[in-house]
Tab-separated table of C-alpha atoms and ligand atoms in Angstrom:
chain	number	residue	atom	x	y	z
A	1313	MET	CA	34.028	-21.703	-34.263
A	1314	THR	CA	31.091	-21.195	-36.677
A	1315	GLU	CA	27.793	-20.586	-34.933
A	1316	ALA	CA	25.422	-23.523	-35.393
A	1317	ARG	CA	22.257	-22.666	-37.285
A	1318	VAL	CA	19.532	-24.480	-39.203
A	1319	THR	CA	16.893	-23.031	-41.530
A	1320	VAL	CA	13.717	-24.928	-42.405
A	1321	ARG	CA	11.267	-23.838	-45.099
A	1322	VAL	CA	7.627	-24.778	-44.536
A	1323	PRO	CA	4.539	-24.409	-46.734
A	1324	GLY	CA	1.010	-23.284	-45.915
A	1325	LYS	CA	-2.049	-25.446	-46.478
A	1326	ILE	CA	-5.499	-25.442	-47.914
A	1327	ASN	CA	-8.305	-27.806	-46.905
A	1328	LEU	CA	-9.832	-29.256	-50.083
A	1329	GLN	CA	-12.406	-30.835	-47.818
A	1330	LEU	CA	-13.206	-29.756	-44.276
A	1331	SER	CA	-16.135	-31.701	-42.854
A	1332	VAL	CA	-16.883	-31.052	-39.223
A	1333	GLY	CA	-18.448	-33.679	-36.992
A	1334	PRO	CA	-19.608	-33.530	-33.401
A	1335	LEU	CA	-17.936	-31.507	-30.675
A	1336	ARG	CA	-15.845	-33.891	-28.567
A	1337	LYS	CA	-15.400	-33.864	-24.811
A	1338	ASP	CA	-11.858	-32.461	-25.253
A	1339	GLY	CA	-13.226	-29.307	-26.938
A	1340	PHE	CA	-12.193	-30.329	-30.462
A	1341	HIS	CA	-14.456	-31.385	-33.310
A	1342	GLU	CA	-14.150	-34.696	-35.091
A	1343	LEU	CA	-12.948	-33.882	-38.623
A	1344	ALA	CA	-12.681	-35.446	-42.057
A	1345	THR	CA	-10.337	-33.188	-43.975
A	1346	ILE	CA	-8.144	-33.385	-47.057
A	1347	TYR	CA	-5.093	-31.154	-46.849
A	1348	GLN	CA	-2.931	-29.905	-49.693
A	1349	ALA	CA	0.365	-28.093	-49.010
A	1350	VAL	CA	0.856	-25.018	-51.228
A	1351	ASP	CA	4.032	-23.151	-52.085
A	1352	LEU	CA	3.545	-20.043	-49.999
A	1353	CYS	CA	6.314	-20.663	-47.477
A	1354	ASP	CA	7.715	-19.298	-44.222
A	1355	ASP	CA	11.379	-19.763	-43.248
A	1356	VAL	CA	12.262	-20.586	-39.663
A	1357	ARG	CA	15.916	-20.275	-38.629
A	1358	LEU	CA	17.299	-21.517	-35.323
A	1359	THR	CA	20.682	-20.170	-34.258
A	1360	ALA	CA	22.386	-21.658	-31.209
A	1361	THR	CA	23.028	-18.977	-28.554
A	1362	PRO	CA	24.945	-20.788	-25.782
A	1363	GLY	CA	24.203	-19.188	-22.415
A	1364	VAL	CA	21.461	-16.929	-23.828
A	1365	PRO	CA	17.792	-17.854	-23.314
A	1366	LEU	CA	15.373	-18.527	-26.149
A	1367	SER	CA	14.247	-15.516	-28.183
A	1368	VAL	CA	11.872	-15.005	-31.120
A	1369	THR	CA	12.226	-12.429	-33.912
A	1370	VAL	CA	9.751	-12.144	-36.767
A	1371	THR	CA	10.275	-10.329	-40.076
A	1372	GLY	CA	8.294	-10.124	-43.313
A	1373	ALA	CA	4.578	-9.778	-44.037
A	1374	ASP	CA	2.348	-9.329	-40.965
A	1375	ALA	CA	5.420	-9.583	-38.684
A	1376	ASP	CA	3.868	-7.181	-36.173
A	1377	GLN	CA	0.898	-9.533	-35.641
A	1378	VAL	CA	2.981	-12.541	-34.597
A	1379	PRO	CA	3.608	-12.942	-30.856
A	1380	THR	CA	7.338	-12.927	-30.029
A	1381	SER	CA	6.865	-14.066	-26.443
A	1382	THR	CA	7.889	-17.547	-25.422
A	1383	ASP	CA	4.205	-18.514	-25.983
A	1384	ASN	CA	4.894	-18.361	-29.725
A	1385	LEU	CA	4.076	-21.816	-31.123
A	1386	ALA	CA	7.561	-22.140	-32.676
A	1387	ALA	CA	9.125	-21.397	-29.282
A	1388	ARG	CA	6.948	-24.071	-27.683
A	1389	ALA	CA	8.083	-26.483	-30.404
A	1390	VAL	CA	11.761	-25.758	-29.655
A	1391	ARG	CA	11.189	-26.214	-25.921
A	1392	SER	CA	9.471	-29.557	-26.476
A	1393	VAL	CA	12.460	-30.903	-28.445
A	1394	ALA	CA	14.935	-29.444	-25.905
A	1395	ALA	CA	13.079	-31.169	-23.051
A	1396	LEU	CA	13.260	-34.521	-24.839
A	1397	VAL	CA	16.939	-34.120	-25.700
A	1398	GLY	CA	17.788	-32.808	-22.228
A	1399	VAL	CA	19.389	-29.505	-23.293
A	1400	GLU	CA	18.628	-25.880	-22.465
A	1401	PRO	CA	16.647	-24.186	-25.289
A	1402	GLU	CA	19.365	-21.589	-25.848
A	1403	VAL	CA	18.481	-20.553	-29.390
A	1404	ALA	CA	17.409	-17.491	-31.322
A	1405	ILE	CA	14.364	-18.248	-33.473
A	1406	GLY	CA	14.121	-16.096	-36.591
A	1407	ILE	CA	10.870	-16.390	-38.551
A	1408	THR	CA	10.504	-14.885	-42.022
A	1409	LYS	CA	6.764	-14.698	-42.658
A	1410	VAL	CA	5.136	-15.049	-46.036
A	1411	LEU	CA	2.049	-16.913	-44.795
A	1412	PRO	CA	-0.738	-14.619	-43.608
A	1413	VAL	CA	-1.446	-14.581	-39.858
A	1414	ALA	CA	-4.744	-15.965	-38.419
A	1415	ALA	CA	-5.866	-16.524	-41.995
A	1416	GLY	CA	-6.730	-20.228	-42.166
A	1417	MET	CA	-3.538	-21.264	-43.969
A	1418	ALA	CA	-1.937	-22.642	-40.783
A	1419	GLY	CA	0.883	-20.082	-40.674
A	1420	GLY	CA	1.493	-20.508	-36.936
A	1421	SER	CA	1.251	-24.297	-37.172
A	1422	ALA	CA	3.672	-24.251	-40.118
A	1423	ASP	CA	6.244	-22.301	-38.094
A	1424	ALA	CA	5.848	-24.802	-35.257
A	1425	ALA	CA	6.427	-27.733	-37.638
A	1426	ALA	CA	9.523	-26.006	-39.049
A	1427	ALA	CA	10.848	-25.262	-35.568
A	1428	LEU	CA	10.438	-28.920	-34.528
A	1429	MET	CA	12.418	-30.077	-37.538
A	1430	ALA	CA	15.092	-27.389	-37.126
A	1431	ALA	CA	15.563	-28.199	-33.430
A	1432	ASP	CA	15.831	-31.899	-34.260
A	1433	VAL	CA	18.686	-31.141	-36.685
A	1434	LEU	CA	20.366	-28.471	-34.504
A	1435	TRP	CA	20.679	-30.851	-31.540
A	1436	ASP	CA	21.209	-33.943	-33.696
A	1437	ALA	CA	18.251	-35.493	-31.885
A	1438	ARG	CA	17.184	-37.824	-34.725
A	1439	LEU	CA	13.692	-38.118	-33.244
A	1440	GLY	CA	12.285	-39.578	-36.442
A	1441	ARG	CA	8.972	-38.948	-38.147
A	1442	VAL	CA	6.800	-40.779	-35.610
A	1443	GLU	CA	8.157	-38.907	-32.573
A	1444	LEU	CA	8.175	-35.551	-34.397
A	1445	SER	CA	4.556	-36.139	-35.451
A	1446	ARG	CA	3.613	-36.896	-31.849
A	1447	LEU	CA	5.201	-33.641	-30.649
A	1448	ALA	CA	3.532	-31.851	-33.584
A	1449	ALA	CA	0.066	-33.109	-32.603
A	1450	GLU	CA	0.598	-31.792	-29.067
A	1451	LEU	CA	1.212	-28.324	-30.515
A	1452	GLY	CA	-1.871	-28.177	-32.765
A	1453	SER	CA	-4.202	-30.159	-34.993
A	1454	ASP	CA	-2.591	-28.953	-38.269
A	1455	VAL	CA	1.055	-29.179	-37.200
A	1456	PRO	CA	1.586	-32.860	-38.185
A	1457	PHE	CA	0.379	-32.120	-41.720
A	1458	LEU	CA	2.843	-29.249	-42.171
A	1459	LEU	CA	5.676	-31.665	-41.330
A	1460	HIS	CA	4.241	-34.169	-43.790
A	1461	GLY	CA	3.244	-31.889	-46.706
A	1462	GLY	CA	1.935	-33.123	-50.049
A	1463	THR	CA	-1.686	-34.227	-49.966
A	1464	ALA	CA	-3.180	-36.103	-47.028
A	1465	VAL	CA	-6.421	-37.105	-45.408
A	1466	GLY	CA	-6.722	-35.876	-41.820
A	1467	THR	CA	-9.068	-37.524	-39.333
A	1468	GLY	CA	-9.463	-37.330	-35.557
A	1469	ARG	CA	-9.106	-33.597	-34.859
A	1470	GLY	CA	-7.081	-33.359	-38.100
A	1471	GLU	CA	-3.846	-34.804	-36.719
A	1472	VAL	CA	-4.260	-38.440	-37.845
A	1473	LEU	CA	-2.814	-38.459	-41.361
A	1474	THR	CA	-3.056	-40.830	-44.303
A	1475	PRO	CA	-1.262	-39.844	-47.548
A	1476	ALA	CA	-3.614	-39.329	-50.522
A	1477	LEU	CA	-2.822	-39.934	-54.181
A	1478	SER	CA	-2.587	-36.754	-56.198
A	1479	ARG	CA	-1.574	-36.324	-59.801
A	1480	GLY	CA	0.068	-33.211	-61.253
A	1481	SER	CA	-0.059	-29.728	-59.871
A	1482	PHE	CA	-3.006	-27.439	-59.093
A	1483	ASN	CA	-2.981	-23.649	-59.499
A	1484	TRP	CA	-4.503	-21.503	-56.754
A	1485	VAL	CA	-5.235	-17.846	-56.201
A	1486	PHE	CA	-5.536	-16.731	-52.578
A	1487	ALA	CA	-7.441	-13.620	-51.578
A	1488	ILE	CA	-6.200	-12.598	-48.158
A	1489	ALA	CA	-8.654	-10.507	-46.191
A	1490	ALA	CA	-7.684	-7.644	-43.909
A	1491	GLY	CA	-7.649	-8.891	-40.296
A	1492	GLY	CA	-7.707	-12.474	-39.101
A	1493	LEU	CA	-10.448	-14.765	-37.836
A	1494	SER	CA	-10.061	-16.700	-34.603
A	1495	THR	CA	-10.298	-20.455	-35.204
A	1496	PRO	CA	-12.070	-21.187	-31.876
A	1497	ALA	CA	-14.548	-18.358	-32.633
A	1498	VAL	CA	-15.433	-19.879	-36.035
A	1499	TYR	CA	-15.889	-23.388	-34.591
A	1500	GLY	CA	-17.922	-21.844	-31.748
A	1501	GLU	CA	-20.142	-20.037	-34.244
A	1502	LEU	CA	-20.703	-23.326	-36.103
A	1503	ASP	CA	-21.818	-24.967	-32.840
A	1504	ARG	CA	-24.152	-22.044	-32.200
A	1505	LEU	CA	-25.652	-22.290	-35.709
A	1506	ARG	CA	-26.100	-26.055	-35.339
A	1507	GLY	CA	-27.819	-25.630	-31.989
A	1508	SER	CA	-29.088	-28.927	-30.623
A	1509	ASP	CA	-29.173	-30.648	-34.057
A	1510	SER	CA	-27.466	-34.023	-33.945
A	1511	VAL	CA	-24.289	-34.102	-36.055
A	1512	ALA	CA	-23.106	-37.227	-37.871
A	1513	ASN	CA	-19.502	-38.390	-37.888
A	1514	PRO	CA	-17.808	-36.846	-40.941
A	1515	GLU	CA	-16.724	-38.971	-43.901
A	1516	VAL	CA	-13.845	-38.398	-46.287
A	1517	SER	CA	-15.026	-37.025	-49.641
A	1518	VAL	CA	-14.764	-39.585	-52.436
A	1519	PRO	CA	-15.286	-36.922	-55.183
A	1520	VAL	CA	-12.284	-34.945	-53.868
A	1521	LEU	CA	-10.066	-38.048	-53.660
A	1522	THR	CA	-11.125	-39.168	-57.151
A	1523	ALA	CA	-10.446	-35.734	-58.678
A	1524	LEU	CA	-7.019	-35.599	-57.006
A	1525	ALA	CA	-6.004	-39.057	-58.204
A	1526	ALA	CA	-7.082	-38.150	-61.747
A	1527	GLY	CA	-5.392	-34.718	-61.636
A	1528	ASP	CA	-8.743	-33.280	-62.753
A	1529	ALA	CA	-8.841	-29.616	-61.701
A	1530	ALA	CA	-12.399	-29.003	-62.946
A	1531	ALA	CA	-13.715	-31.972	-60.927
A	1532	LEU	CA	-11.707	-30.892	-57.893
A	1533	GLY	CA	-13.082	-27.348	-58.177
A	1534	ALA	CA	-16.630	-28.688	-58.187
A	1535	ALA	CA	-15.952	-30.991	-55.218
A	1536	LEU	CA	-14.333	-28.486	-52.793
A	1537	VAL	CA	-16.194	-28.489	-49.482
A	1538	ASN	CA	-15.799	-26.561	-46.245
A	1539	GLU	CA	-18.466	-26.988	-43.592
A	1540	LEU	CA	-17.110	-24.023	-41.615
A	1541	LEU	CA	-18.350	-21.701	-44.387
A	1542	PRO	CA	-21.709	-20.745	-42.785
A	1543	ALA	CA	-19.892	-19.839	-39.565
A	1544	ALA	CA	-17.158	-17.887	-41.377
A	1545	PHE	CA	-19.832	-16.047	-43.415
A	1546	ALA	CA	-21.738	-15.195	-40.236
A	1547	LEU	CA	-18.626	-13.614	-38.724
A	1548	ARG	CA	-17.350	-12.046	-41.976
A	1549	PRO	CA	-20.225	-11.487	-44.466
A	1550	GLN	CA	-17.885	-10.073	-47.183
A	1551	LEU	CA	-16.393	-13.556	-47.655
A	1552	ARG	CA	-19.510	-14.714	-49.485
A	1553	GLN	CA	-19.202	-11.737	-51.848
A	1554	LEU	CA	-15.556	-12.555	-52.510
A	1555	LEU	CA	-16.234	-16.246	-53.223
A	1556	ASP	CA	-19.119	-15.329	-55.565
A	1557	PHE	CA	-16.935	-12.806	-57.364
A	1558	GLY	CA	-14.159	-15.357	-57.984
A	1559	THR	CA	-16.615	-17.986	-59.198
A	1560	GLU	CA	-18.279	-15.550	-61.597
A	1561	ALA	CA	-14.835	-14.466	-62.802
A	1562	GLY	CA	-14.179	-18.032	-63.989
A	1563	ALA	CA	-12.552	-19.942	-61.111
A	1564	LEU	CA	-13.034	-23.728	-61.284
A	1565	GLY	CA	-13.877	-23.746	-57.614
A	1566	ALA	CA	-13.848	-21.485	-54.582
A	1567	THR	CA	-13.544	-22.164	-50.878
A	1568	VAL	CA	-12.286	-20.671	-47.649
A	1569	CYS	CA	-8.972	-21.925	-46.213
A	1570	GLY	CA	-9.591	-23.676	-42.892
A	1571	SER	CA	-11.560	-21.362	-40.614
A	1572	GLY	CA	-10.815	-18.380	-42.879
A	1573	PRO	CA	-10.756	-15.625	-43.753
A	1574	THR	CA	-8.423	-16.395	-46.707
A	1575	CYS	CA	-10.434	-17.346	-49.816
A	1576	ALA	CA	-8.916	-19.867	-52.231
A	1577	PHE	CA	-9.777	-20.114	-55.915
A	1578	LEU	CA	-8.757	-23.061	-58.061
A	1579	VAL	CA	-7.875	-22.079	-61.631
A	1580	SER	CA	-6.991	-24.042	-64.773
A	1581	ASP	CA	-3.484	-22.639	-65.339
A	1582	GLU	CA	-1.086	-19.823	-64.451
A	1583	GLY	CA	-2.594	-17.475	-67.051
A	1584	ALA	CA	-6.089	-17.865	-65.603
A	1585	GLY	CA	-4.547	-17.333	-62.163
A	1586	LEU	CA	-2.965	-14.067	-63.234
A	1587	ASP	CA	-6.244	-12.802	-64.730
A	1588	LEU	CA	-8.187	-13.720	-61.601
A	1589	ALA	CA	-5.543	-12.189	-59.326
A	1590	VAL	CA	-5.835	-8.877	-61.199
A	1591	ALA	CA	-9.649	-8.968	-61.050
A	1592	LEU	CA	-9.681	-9.819	-57.313
A	1593	THR	CA	-7.216	-7.039	-56.528
A	1594	ALA	CA	-9.448	-4.544	-58.339
A	1595	THR	CA	-12.455	-5.431	-56.133
A	1596	GLY	CA	-10.789	-3.822	-53.122
A	1597	LEU	CA	-12.393	-6.607	-51.027
A	1598	CYS	CA	-9.068	-8.140	-49.993
A	1599	ARG	CA	-5.775	-6.909	-48.580
A	1600	THR	CA	-3.456	-9.034	-50.721
A	1601	VAL	CA	-3.807	-11.524	-53.547
A	1602	ARG	CA	-1.240	-14.316	-53.956
A	1603	ARG	CA	-0.842	-17.124	-56.465
A	1604	ALA	CA	0.548	-20.532	-55.499
A	1605	ALA	CA	0.680	-24.118	-56.686
A	1606	GLY	CA	0.204	-27.349	-54.783
A	1607	PRO	CA	0.928	-29.956	-53.671
A	1608	VAL	CA	4.461	-29.279	-52.400
A	1609	VAL	CA	6.649	-30.996	-49.805
A	1610	GLY	CA	6.254	-30.247	-46.103
A	1611	ALA	CA	8.886	-28.782	-43.766
A	1612	ALA	CA	12.374	-29.223	-45.224
A	1613	VAL	CA	15.876	-28.143	-44.206
A	1614	VAL	CA	17.222	-25.536	-46.643
A	1615	ASP	CA	20.395	-24.524	-44.782
A	1616	ALA	CA	22.414	-26.085	-41.965
A	1617	VAL	CA	25.744	-24.742	-40.702
A	1618	GLY	CA	27.913	-26.053	-37.854
A	1619	VAL	CA	25.735	-29.069	-37.102
A	1620	ARG	CA	26.482	-32.764	-37.353
B	421	C5P	O1	-5.490	-27.566	-32.784
B	421	C5P	P1	-5.517	-26.091	-32.908
B	421	C5P	O2	-4.713	-25.411	-31.820
B	421	C5P	O3	-5.171	-25.566	-34.257
B	421	C5P	O4	-7.027	-25.679	-32.666
B	421	C5P	C1	-7.400	-24.356	-32.378
B	421	C5P	C2	-8.854	-24.356	-31.942
B	421	C5P	O5	-9.706	-24.675	-33.048
B	421	C5P	C3	-9.219	-25.357	-30.863
B	421	C5P	O6	-8.968	-24.866	-29.576
B	421	C5P	C4	-10.706	-25.561	-31.109
B	421	C5P	O7	-11.454	-24.485	-30.593
B	421	C5P	C5	-10.801	-25.450	-32.631
B	421	C5P	N1	-10.725	-26.789	-33.271
B	421	C5P	C6	-11.810	-27.645	-33.150
B	421	C5P	N2	-11.749	-28.877	-33.728
B	421	C5P	C7	-10.664	-29.268	-34.442
B	421	C5P	C8	-9.561	-28.401	-34.584
B	421	C5P	C9	-9.625	-27.158	-33.984
B	421	C5P	O8	-12.822	-27.311	-32.534
B	421	C5P	N3	-10.654	-30.485	-34.988
């Protein structure tokens, strides 16, 4: 009999807006964010291994930095579906990494979203979008968006999604720094910088939504906002230099992805992206430079063998 296996491809994300409100009692911050999924993608393959306990193998870029223990977020995702379905999680998880690790592009969350979807198909669970989104939110604030993809407003801690209108495609250049930044450390630094100042509840950016609906890259570039920037700069001062360099080199806008340290530059077209990528590489300030377009779909099955 053919071994059952399912492969799901999942994109990374950028936050076009990331506005951070007060620290909540549960340790998370109230957010108003606008996500866009971009076509830098990981592949997550689940292969049924009857009688053999769950395992995780990671290949590709940064593979050595991804935990392969059963604490891996994708492994937790598989276990959560198995528990609901009432089966043993006897699968081999194979992750092919393209997304940088601890870089603000939600690589770990993306793999978790892919693993949820793959497990749903492997065990013919048919959990549906609502139940999968609920499981996703339990795994992390960004995980529901990586299932969803496209462009969406995130509120709550980022897990409450509303689709946003977006016209056309936007071209990005990503400058990936050497070494990651810890998300809790960046949020913690923001709290420290804010001290005892009172913080208002964040509001969704109308300029970003308007630019997206119009497909206006110049307006979107000017409207990009990330309130974690001061904290990310405090922990990684070179990020400011990198953003300034990209802006002076002609980017329409520059921001940091999530809590960083990946810097994202919006450009007018692929040619401008190529020029900027070459210039950024020459600075020696970043480990890798990648180009990508968005928005793209969220987690999607690309291969399924031996399943119903
Ligand atoms: O939800 P996720 O596991 O991605 O969050 C990682 C950490 O980032 C949290 O433990 C918290 O420290 C911080 N965070 C936050 N507010 C959010 C999202 C994340 O403070 N809305």
